[in-house]
Coordinates of C-alpha atoms in Angstrom, one line a residue:
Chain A
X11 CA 8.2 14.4 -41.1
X12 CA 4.9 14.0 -42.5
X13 CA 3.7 10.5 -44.0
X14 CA 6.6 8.5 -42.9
X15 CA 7.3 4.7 -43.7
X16 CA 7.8 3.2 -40.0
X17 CA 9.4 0.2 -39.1
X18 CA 8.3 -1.3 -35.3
X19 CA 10.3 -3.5 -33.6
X20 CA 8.8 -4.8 -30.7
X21 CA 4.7 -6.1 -30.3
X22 CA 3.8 -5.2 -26.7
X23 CA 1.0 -2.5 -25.7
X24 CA 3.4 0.6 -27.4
X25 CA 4.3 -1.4 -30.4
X26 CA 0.9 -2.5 -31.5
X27 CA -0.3 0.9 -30.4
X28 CA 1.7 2.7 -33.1
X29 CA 1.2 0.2 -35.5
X30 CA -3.0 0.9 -35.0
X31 CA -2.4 4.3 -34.6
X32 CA -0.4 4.9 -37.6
X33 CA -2.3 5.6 -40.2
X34 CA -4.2 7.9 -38.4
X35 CA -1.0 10.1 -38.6
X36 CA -0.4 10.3 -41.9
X37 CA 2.5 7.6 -41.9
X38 CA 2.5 4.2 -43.0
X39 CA 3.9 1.1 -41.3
X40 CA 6.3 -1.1 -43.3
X41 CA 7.3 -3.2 -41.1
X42 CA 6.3 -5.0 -37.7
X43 CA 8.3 -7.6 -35.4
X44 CA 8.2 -9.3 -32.2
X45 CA 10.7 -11.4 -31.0
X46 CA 10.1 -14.2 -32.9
X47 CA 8.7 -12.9 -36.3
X48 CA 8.3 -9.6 -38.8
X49 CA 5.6 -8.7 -41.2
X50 CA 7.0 -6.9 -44.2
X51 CA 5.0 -4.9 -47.1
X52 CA 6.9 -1.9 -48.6
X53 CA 3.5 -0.9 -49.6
X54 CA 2.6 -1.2 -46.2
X55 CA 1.3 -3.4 -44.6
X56 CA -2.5 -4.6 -43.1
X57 CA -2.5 -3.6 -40.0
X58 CA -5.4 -4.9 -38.4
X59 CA -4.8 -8.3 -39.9
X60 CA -1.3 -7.9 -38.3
X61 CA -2.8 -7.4 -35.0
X62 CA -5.4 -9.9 -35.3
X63 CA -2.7 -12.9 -35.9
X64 CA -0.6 -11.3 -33.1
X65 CA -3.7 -11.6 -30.7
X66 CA -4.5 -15.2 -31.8
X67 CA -1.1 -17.1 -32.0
X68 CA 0.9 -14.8 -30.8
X69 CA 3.2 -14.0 -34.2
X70 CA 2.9 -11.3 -36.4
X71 CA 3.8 -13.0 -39.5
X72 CA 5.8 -15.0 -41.4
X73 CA 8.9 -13.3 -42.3
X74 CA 12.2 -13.5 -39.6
X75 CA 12.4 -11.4 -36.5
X76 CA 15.6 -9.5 -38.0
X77 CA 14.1 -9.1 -41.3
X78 CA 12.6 -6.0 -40.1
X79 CA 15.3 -4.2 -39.3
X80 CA 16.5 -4.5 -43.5
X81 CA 13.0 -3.7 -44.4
X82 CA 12.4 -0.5 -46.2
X83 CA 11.4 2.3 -43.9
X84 CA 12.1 5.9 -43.1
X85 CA 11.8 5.8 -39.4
X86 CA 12.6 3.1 -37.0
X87 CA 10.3 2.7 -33.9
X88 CA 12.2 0.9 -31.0
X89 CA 9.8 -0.4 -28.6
X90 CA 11.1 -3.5 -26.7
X91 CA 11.6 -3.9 -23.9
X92 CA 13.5 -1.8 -21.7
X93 CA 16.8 -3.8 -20.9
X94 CA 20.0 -2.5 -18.4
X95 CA 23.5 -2.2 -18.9
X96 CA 24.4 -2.8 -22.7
X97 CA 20.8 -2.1 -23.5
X98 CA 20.9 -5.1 -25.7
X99 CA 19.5 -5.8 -28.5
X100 CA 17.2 -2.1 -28.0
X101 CA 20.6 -0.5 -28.8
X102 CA 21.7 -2.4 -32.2
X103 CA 18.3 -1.8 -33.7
X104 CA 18.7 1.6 -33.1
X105 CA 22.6 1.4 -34.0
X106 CA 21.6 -0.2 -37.3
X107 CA 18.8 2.2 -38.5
X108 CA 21.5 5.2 -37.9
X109 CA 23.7 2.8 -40.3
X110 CA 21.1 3.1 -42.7
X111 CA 20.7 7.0 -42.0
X112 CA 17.6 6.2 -41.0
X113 CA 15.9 8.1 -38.3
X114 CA 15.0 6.2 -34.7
X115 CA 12.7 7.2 -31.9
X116 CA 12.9 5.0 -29.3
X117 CA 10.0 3.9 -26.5
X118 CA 12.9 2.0 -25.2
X119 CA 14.6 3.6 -22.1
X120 CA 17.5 1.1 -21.5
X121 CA 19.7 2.5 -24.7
X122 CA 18.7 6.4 -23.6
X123 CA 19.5 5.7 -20.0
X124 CA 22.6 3.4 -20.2
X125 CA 24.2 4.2 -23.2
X126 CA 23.8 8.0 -24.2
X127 CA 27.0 8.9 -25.7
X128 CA 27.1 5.8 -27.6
X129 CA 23.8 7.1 -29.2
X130 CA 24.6 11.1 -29.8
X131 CA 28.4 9.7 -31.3
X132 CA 26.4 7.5 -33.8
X133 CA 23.6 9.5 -34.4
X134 CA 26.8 12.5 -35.0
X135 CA 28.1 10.2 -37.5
X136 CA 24.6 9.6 -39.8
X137 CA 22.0 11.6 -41.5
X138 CA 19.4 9.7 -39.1
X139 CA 18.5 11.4 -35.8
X140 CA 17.1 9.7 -32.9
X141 CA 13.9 11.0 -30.4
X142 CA 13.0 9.3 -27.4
X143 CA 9.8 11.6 -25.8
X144 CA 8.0 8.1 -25.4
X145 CA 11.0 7.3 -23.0
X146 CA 9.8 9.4 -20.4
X147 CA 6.2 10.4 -19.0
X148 CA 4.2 8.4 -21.8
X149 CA 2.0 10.7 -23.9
X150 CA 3.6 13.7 -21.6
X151 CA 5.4 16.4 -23.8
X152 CA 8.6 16.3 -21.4
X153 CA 11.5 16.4 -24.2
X154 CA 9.7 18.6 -26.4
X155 CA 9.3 20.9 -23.5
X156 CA 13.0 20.7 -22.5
X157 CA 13.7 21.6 -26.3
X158 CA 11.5 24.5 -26.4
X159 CA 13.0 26.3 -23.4
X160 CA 16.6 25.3 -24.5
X161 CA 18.6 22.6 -21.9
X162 CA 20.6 25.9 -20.4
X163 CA 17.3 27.4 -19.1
X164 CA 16.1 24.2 -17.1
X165 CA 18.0 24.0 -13.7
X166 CA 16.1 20.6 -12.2
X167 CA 13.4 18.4 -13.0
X168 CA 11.5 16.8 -10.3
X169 CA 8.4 14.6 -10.1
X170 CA 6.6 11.5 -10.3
X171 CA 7.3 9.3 -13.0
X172 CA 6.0 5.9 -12.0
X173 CA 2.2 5.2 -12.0
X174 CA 2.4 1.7 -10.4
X175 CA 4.5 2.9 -7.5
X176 CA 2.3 6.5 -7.4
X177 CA -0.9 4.0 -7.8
X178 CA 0.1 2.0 -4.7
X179 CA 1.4 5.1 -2.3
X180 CA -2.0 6.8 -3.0
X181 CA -4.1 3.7 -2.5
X182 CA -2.5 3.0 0.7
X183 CA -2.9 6.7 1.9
X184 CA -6.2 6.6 1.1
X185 CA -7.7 3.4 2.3
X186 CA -5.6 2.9 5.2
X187 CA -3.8 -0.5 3.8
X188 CA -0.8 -1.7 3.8
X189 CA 1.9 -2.4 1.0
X190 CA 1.5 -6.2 0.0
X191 CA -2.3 -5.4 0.4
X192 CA -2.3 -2.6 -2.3
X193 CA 0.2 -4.5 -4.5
X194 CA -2.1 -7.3 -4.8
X195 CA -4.9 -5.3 -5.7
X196 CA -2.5 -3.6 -8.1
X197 CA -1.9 -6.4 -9.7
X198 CA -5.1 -7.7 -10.0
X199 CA -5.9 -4.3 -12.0
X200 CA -2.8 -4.8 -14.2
X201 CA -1.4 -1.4 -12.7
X202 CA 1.5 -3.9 -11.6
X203 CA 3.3 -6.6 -13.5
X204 CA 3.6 -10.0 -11.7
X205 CA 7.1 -9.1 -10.8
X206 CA 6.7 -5.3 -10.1
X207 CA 10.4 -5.0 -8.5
X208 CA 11.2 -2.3 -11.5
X209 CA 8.4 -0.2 -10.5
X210 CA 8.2 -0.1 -6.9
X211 CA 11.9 -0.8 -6.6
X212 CA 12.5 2.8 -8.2
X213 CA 14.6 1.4 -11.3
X214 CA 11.7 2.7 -13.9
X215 CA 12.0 5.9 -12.5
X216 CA 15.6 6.2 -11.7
X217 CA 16.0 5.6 -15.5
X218 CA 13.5 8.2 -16.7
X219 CA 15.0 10.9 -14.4
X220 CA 18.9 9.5 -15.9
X221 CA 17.1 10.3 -19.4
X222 CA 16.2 13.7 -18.2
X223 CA 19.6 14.2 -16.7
X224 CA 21.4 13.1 -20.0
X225 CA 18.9 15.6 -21.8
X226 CA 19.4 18.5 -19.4
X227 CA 23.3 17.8 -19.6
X228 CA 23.0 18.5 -22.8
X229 CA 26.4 16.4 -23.7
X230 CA 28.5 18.4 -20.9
X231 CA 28.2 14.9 -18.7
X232 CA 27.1 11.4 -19.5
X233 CA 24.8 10.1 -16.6
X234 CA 23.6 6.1 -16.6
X235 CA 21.3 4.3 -13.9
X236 CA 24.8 3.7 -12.2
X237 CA 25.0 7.5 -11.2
X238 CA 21.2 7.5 -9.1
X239 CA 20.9 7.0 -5.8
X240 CA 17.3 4.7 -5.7
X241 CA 15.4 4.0 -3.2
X242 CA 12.2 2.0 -3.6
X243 CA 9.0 2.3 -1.7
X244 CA 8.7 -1.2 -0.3
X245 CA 9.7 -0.6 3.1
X246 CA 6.9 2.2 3.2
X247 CA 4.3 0.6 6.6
X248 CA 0.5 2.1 6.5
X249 CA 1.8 3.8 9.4
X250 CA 4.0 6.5 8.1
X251 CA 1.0 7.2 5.4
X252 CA -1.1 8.0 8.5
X253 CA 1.8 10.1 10.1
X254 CA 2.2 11.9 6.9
X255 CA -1.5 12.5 6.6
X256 CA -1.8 14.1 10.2
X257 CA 0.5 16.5 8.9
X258 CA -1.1 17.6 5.8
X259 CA 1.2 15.7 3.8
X260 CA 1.9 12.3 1.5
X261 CA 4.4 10.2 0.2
X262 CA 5.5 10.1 -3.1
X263 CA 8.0 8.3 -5.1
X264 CA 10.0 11.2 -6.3
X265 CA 12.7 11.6 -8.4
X266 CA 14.9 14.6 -8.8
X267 CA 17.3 15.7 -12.2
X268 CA 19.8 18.4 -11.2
X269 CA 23.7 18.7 -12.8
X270 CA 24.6 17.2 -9.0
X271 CA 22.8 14.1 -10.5
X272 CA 20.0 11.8 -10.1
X273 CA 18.1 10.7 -7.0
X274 CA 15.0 8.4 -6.5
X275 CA 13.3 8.2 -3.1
X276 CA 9.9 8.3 -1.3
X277 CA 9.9 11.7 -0.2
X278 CA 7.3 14.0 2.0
X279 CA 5.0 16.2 -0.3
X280 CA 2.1 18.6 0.8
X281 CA -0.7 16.7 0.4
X282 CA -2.8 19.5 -1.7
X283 CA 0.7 20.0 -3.7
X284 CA 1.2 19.6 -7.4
X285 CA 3.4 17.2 -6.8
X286 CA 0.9 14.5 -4.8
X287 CA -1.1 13.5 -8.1
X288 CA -3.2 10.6 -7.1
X289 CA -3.7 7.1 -9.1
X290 CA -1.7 6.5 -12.2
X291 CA -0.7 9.8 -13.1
X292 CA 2.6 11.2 -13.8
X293 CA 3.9 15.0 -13.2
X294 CA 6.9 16.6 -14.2
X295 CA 8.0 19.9 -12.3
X296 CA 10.5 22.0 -14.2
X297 CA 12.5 24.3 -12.8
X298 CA 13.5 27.3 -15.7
X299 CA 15.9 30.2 -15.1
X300 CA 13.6 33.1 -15.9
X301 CA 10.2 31.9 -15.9
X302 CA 10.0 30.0 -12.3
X303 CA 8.4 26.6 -12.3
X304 CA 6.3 24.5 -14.8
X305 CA 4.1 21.3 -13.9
X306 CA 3.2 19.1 -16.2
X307 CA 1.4 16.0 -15.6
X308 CA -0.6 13.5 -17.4
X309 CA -0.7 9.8 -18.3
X310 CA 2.7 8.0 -18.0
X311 CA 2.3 5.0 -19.3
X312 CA 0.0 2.9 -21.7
X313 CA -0.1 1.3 -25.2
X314 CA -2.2 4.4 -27.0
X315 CA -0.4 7.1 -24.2
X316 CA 2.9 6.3 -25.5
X317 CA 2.1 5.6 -28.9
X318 CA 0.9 9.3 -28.8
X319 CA 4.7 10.1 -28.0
X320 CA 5.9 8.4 -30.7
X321 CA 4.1 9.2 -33.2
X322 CA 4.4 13.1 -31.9
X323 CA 8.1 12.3 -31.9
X324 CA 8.2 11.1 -36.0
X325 CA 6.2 14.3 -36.7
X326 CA 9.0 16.3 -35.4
X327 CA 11.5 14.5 -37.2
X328 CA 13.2 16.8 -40.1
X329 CA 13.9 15.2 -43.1
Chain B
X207 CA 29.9 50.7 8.4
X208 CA 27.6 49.9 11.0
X209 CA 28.3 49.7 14.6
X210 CA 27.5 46.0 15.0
X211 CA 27.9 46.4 19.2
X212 CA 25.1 48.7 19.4
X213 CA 22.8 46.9 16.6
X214 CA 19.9 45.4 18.1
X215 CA 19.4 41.7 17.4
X216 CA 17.0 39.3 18.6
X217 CA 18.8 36.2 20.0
X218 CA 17.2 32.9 20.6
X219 CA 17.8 31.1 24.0
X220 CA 16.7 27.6 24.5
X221 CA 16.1 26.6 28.1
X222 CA 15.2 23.6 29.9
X223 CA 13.3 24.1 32.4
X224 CA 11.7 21.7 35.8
X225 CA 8.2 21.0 35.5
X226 CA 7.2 23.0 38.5
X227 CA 4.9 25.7 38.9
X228 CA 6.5 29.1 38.8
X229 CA 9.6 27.9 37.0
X230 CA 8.8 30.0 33.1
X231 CA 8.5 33.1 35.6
X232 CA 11.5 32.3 37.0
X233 CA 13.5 32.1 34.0
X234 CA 11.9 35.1 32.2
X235 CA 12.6 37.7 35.1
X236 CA 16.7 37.9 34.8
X237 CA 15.9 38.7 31.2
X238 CA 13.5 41.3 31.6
X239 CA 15.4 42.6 34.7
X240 CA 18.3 42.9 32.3
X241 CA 16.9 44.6 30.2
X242 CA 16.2 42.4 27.0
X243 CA 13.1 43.3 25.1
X244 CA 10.8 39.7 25.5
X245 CA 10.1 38.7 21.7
X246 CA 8.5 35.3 22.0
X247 CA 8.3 32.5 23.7
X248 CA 7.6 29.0 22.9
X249 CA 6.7 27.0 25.7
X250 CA 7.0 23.1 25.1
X251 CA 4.9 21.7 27.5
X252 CA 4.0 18.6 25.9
X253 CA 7.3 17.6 24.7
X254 CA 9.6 16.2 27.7
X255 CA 13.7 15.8 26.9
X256 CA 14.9 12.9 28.1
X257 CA 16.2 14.2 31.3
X258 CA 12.1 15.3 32.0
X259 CA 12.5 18.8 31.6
X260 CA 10.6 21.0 29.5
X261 CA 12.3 22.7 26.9
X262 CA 11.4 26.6 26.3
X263 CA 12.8 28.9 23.5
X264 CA 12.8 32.6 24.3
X265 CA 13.1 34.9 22.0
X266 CA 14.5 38.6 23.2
X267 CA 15.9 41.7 21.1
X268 CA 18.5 43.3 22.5
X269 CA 22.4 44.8 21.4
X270 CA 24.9 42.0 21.8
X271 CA 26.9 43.0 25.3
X272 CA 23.0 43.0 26.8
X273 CA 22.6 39.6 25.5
X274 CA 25.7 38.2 27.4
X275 CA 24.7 39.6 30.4
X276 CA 21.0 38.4 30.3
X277 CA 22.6 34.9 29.6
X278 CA 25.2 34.9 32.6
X279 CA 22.3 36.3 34.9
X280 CA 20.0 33.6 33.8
X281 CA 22.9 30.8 34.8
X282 CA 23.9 32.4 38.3
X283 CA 19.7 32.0 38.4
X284 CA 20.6 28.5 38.0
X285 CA 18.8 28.3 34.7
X286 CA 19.2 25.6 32.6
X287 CA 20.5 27.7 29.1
X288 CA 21.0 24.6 26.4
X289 CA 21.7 27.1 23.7
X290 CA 22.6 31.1 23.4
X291 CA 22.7 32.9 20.6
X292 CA 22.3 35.0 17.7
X293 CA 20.9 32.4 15.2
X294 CA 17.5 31.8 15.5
X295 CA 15.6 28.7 14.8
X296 CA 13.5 29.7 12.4
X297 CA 13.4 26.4 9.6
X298 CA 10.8 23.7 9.8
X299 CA 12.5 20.2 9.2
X300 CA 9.8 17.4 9.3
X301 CA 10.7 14.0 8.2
X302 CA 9.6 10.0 8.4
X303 CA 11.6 7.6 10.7
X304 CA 10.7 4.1 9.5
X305 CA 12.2 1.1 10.9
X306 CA 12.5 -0.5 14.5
X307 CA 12.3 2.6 16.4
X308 CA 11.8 1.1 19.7
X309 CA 14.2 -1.6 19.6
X310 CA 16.9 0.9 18.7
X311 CA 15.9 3.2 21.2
X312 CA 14.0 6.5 19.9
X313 CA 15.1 8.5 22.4
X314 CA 18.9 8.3 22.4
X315 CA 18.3 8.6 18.1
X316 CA 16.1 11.8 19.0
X317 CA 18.7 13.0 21.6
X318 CA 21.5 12.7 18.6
X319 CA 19.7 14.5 16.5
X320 CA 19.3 17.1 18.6
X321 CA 22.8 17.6 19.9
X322 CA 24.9 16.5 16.4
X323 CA 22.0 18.1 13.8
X324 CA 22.1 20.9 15.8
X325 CA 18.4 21.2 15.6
X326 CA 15.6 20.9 18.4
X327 CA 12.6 18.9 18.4
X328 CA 9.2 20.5 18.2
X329 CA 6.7 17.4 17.9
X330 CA 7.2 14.2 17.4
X331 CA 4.6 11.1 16.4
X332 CA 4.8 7.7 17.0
X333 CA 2.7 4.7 15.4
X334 CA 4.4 1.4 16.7
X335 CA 2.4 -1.7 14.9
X336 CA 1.5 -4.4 18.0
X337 CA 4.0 -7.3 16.7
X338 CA 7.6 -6.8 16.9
X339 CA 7.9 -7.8 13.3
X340 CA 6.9 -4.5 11.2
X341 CA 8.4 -1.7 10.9
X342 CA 7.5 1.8 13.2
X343 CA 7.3 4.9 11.7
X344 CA 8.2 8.4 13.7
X345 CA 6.9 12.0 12.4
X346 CA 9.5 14.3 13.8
X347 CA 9.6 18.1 13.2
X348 CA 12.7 19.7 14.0
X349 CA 13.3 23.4 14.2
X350 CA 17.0 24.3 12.7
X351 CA 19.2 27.2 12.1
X352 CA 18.8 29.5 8.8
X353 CA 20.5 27.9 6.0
X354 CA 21.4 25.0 8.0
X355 CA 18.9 22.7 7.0
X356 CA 20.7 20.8 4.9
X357 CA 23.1 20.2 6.7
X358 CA 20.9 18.6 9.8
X359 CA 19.5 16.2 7.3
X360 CA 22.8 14.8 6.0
X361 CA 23.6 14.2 10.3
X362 CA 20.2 13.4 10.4
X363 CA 20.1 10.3 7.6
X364 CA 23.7 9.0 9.2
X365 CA 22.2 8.8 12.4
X366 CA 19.3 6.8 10.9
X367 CA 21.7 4.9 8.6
X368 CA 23.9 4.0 12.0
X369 CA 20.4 2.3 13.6
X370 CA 19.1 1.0 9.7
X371 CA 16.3 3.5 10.0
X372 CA 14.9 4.7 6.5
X373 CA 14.6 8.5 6.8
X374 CA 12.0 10.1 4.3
X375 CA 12.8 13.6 3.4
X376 CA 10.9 16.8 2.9
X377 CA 11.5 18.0 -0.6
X378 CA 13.4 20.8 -0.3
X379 CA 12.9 24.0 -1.6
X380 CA 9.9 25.8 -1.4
X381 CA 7.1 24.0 -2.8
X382 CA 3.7 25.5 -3.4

């Protein structure tokens, strides 16, 4: 779908990423909230100006949070953020655009994860469709690539799809330091939120490999964060980096999709291996029926990464 | 159809042997004397079992009534023979113990592993921090049987889980 009329709900690094970004698309943006207030122009609105007042007091304009979600627009762009279990309010934004027949692509994980039927069944009953690449691996083409090859012809994914918890393992591999040491310095970089207990915890990831196992299920089985088995890297000592390291190997917060289901764990990797990217980075190892094993990796996370994903995602919207 | 008594095999026999000179010859000559065809053999000097014996795995092709004699020669030697057997041990298993390894006693979780994993120990790595506080982490690589690799790790991680050790696993699969 080529110059779209988007509607943004949500005003963190994605959100005001697509908003910026927009234009440069082709599309326009109609509409912008945050959690407390909208800015609404069927024309479109000013962009900068709207991200100007947003970095100076915090709103982005005058109109009520909810107003958005009436506004006119041909695509909504979910981008709060991510909750569990009812996936609340993520999911009635999305529920409501489908009303409209609307299209939705979500940068939101908790209504992809947690409540996947509930999506396909309303998306079934409109003339909306919903995307969600920005859901997992930021700006990587994960989704799309699942597509191309068809659901049936990818047995497993596999891979790293956390950069705060692959950002910590690597620095403490390769500086000899121990967690709370690296998490600090994480945090000081903003690599790590304040409370980083989704990210090095394994929940972030758990949910992006529950996406990728609803995805590669292709609606034969519904899988939510409750189906993954998580384990977090916290309890990782210095000491088994070093062990590892002898041995020609790492750790790496892995997480595995396969029709058995969804695990999340620290696991041994070869150390020169695709699979041991270093820093921030994300990879995503396919496994296909005919043509063996694709790696994909890239930047899995970020305001302009994932705003890349989204906007990708309304271009390949049909209308 | 094949004529599986005559088929020569090679058969892996784990030994454990006292650290005294002379001892390997010892143990090898029943098996040449009964005429099994000496394959390999992997001498673990460095790694003691609990009991201070070393433990050697020979390998030897010969047909299968051959093989059961080399074995009951090798006992009435009074060799120690842990294991006899067709199945070799030919799969890598390494993995991560992490956890209080010495307070829950590494060697009786190394010796379970080894007798309910059905898998031997080739190396094994300690780092133990100074304090009691933190946590220990163990590099073990195990040898197990073809295709039963699985299998050792799901004994494996209940062991661990029994002593609230955190195993990490080796992906499986072949990875380049």
């Amino acid at each position: 779908m080529s110059g779209a009329r988007l509607a943004v709900l949500g005003a963190g690094a994605v959100g005001r990423s697509v908003v910026e970004l927009a234009a440069e698309y082709g599309h326009t943006v109609t509409a912008v909230a945050d959690s407390s207030s909208a800015a609404i122009d069927p024309d479109g609105i000013d962009t900068a100006a709207v991200l100007d007042r947003k970095a100076d007091s915090g709103v982005v304009g005058d109109a009520d949070a909810d107003a958005a979600l009436d506004a006119e627009y041909d695509v909504l762009v979910e981008a709060t953020p991510t909750t569990l279990d009812d996936a609340e309010p993520g999911f009635s934004h999305v529920a409501h655009a489908l009303d409209r027949d609307r299209h939705a692509v979500l940068a939101n994980k908790g209504p992809v994860a947690e409540r996947y039927g509930d999506l396909r069944e309303l998306e079934a009953d409109s003339d909306g469709q919903i995307r969600f690449e920005a859901t997992v691996g930021g700006a990587i083409p994960i989704c799309s690539t699942i597509a191309d090859f068809g659901a049936g012809h990818i047995t497993a994914a596999r891979g790293v799809l956390n950069g705060t918890a692959n950002f910590i393992l690597s620095r403490m591999a390769a500086e000899g330091l121990d967690y709370e040491h690296v998490l600090a310095e994480a945090q000081d970089l903003g690599v790590a939120e304040a409370d980083p207990t989704f990210d090095v915890e394994g929940i972030d990831a758990a949910l992006k490999f529950v996406i990728l196992s609803n995805v590669l299920a292709a609606g034969d089985q519904e899988f939510t964060l409750d189906d993954a088995t998580v384990d977090g890297i916290t309890d990782i000592p210095g000491s088994a980096l070093d062990l590892a390291a002898e041995d020609g190997r790492t750790i790496r917060l892995i997480g595995e999709a396969t029709p058995d289901g969804v695990t999340v764990a620290p696991r041994l990797v070869p150390d020169d291996g695709p699979l041991s990217v270093t820093g921030t980075l994300n990879i995503v190892q396919l496994e296909t029926t005919h043509a063996g094993r694709l790696n994909i990796s890239g930047r899995g996370a970020g305001g302009p990464e994932t705003a890349t994903a989204v906007l990708s995602d309304v271009s390949r919207l049909t209308e | 159809m094949s004529d599986t008594a005559s088929e020569v095999q090679t058969h892996t026999i784990r030994l454990e042997l006292v650290d005294e000179p002379g001892e390997l010859l010892r143990a090898l000559e029943p098996i040449s004397e009964a005429g099994g065809n000496l394959m390999s053999i992997h001498h673990e000097r460095g790694n003691v079992t609990p009991r201070g014996h070393i433990p050697v795995e020979v390998d030897v092709s010969c047909v299968p009534d051959r093989f059961e004699r080399i074995v009951d020669s090798l006992r009435e030697a009074g060799v120690n023979v842990i294991q006899a057997g067709a199945e070799r041990y030919d799969e890598e298993l390494v993995v991560l113990l992490v956890g209080h390894l010495v307070e829950t006693d590494l060697s009786d979780t190394l010796q379970q592993v080894e007798s309910c994993a059905n898998a031997s120990l080739t190396d094994l790595s300690l780092s133990a921090p100074r304090g009691n506080d933190e946590s220990s982490s163990a590099r073990v690589r195990l040898k197990t049987k073809s295709g039963t690799t699985e299998e050792a790790l799901a004994t494996l991680r209940d062991i661990a889980a029994e002593k609230d050790l955190h195993v990490i696993e080796p992906l499986t699969g072949d990875q380049p």
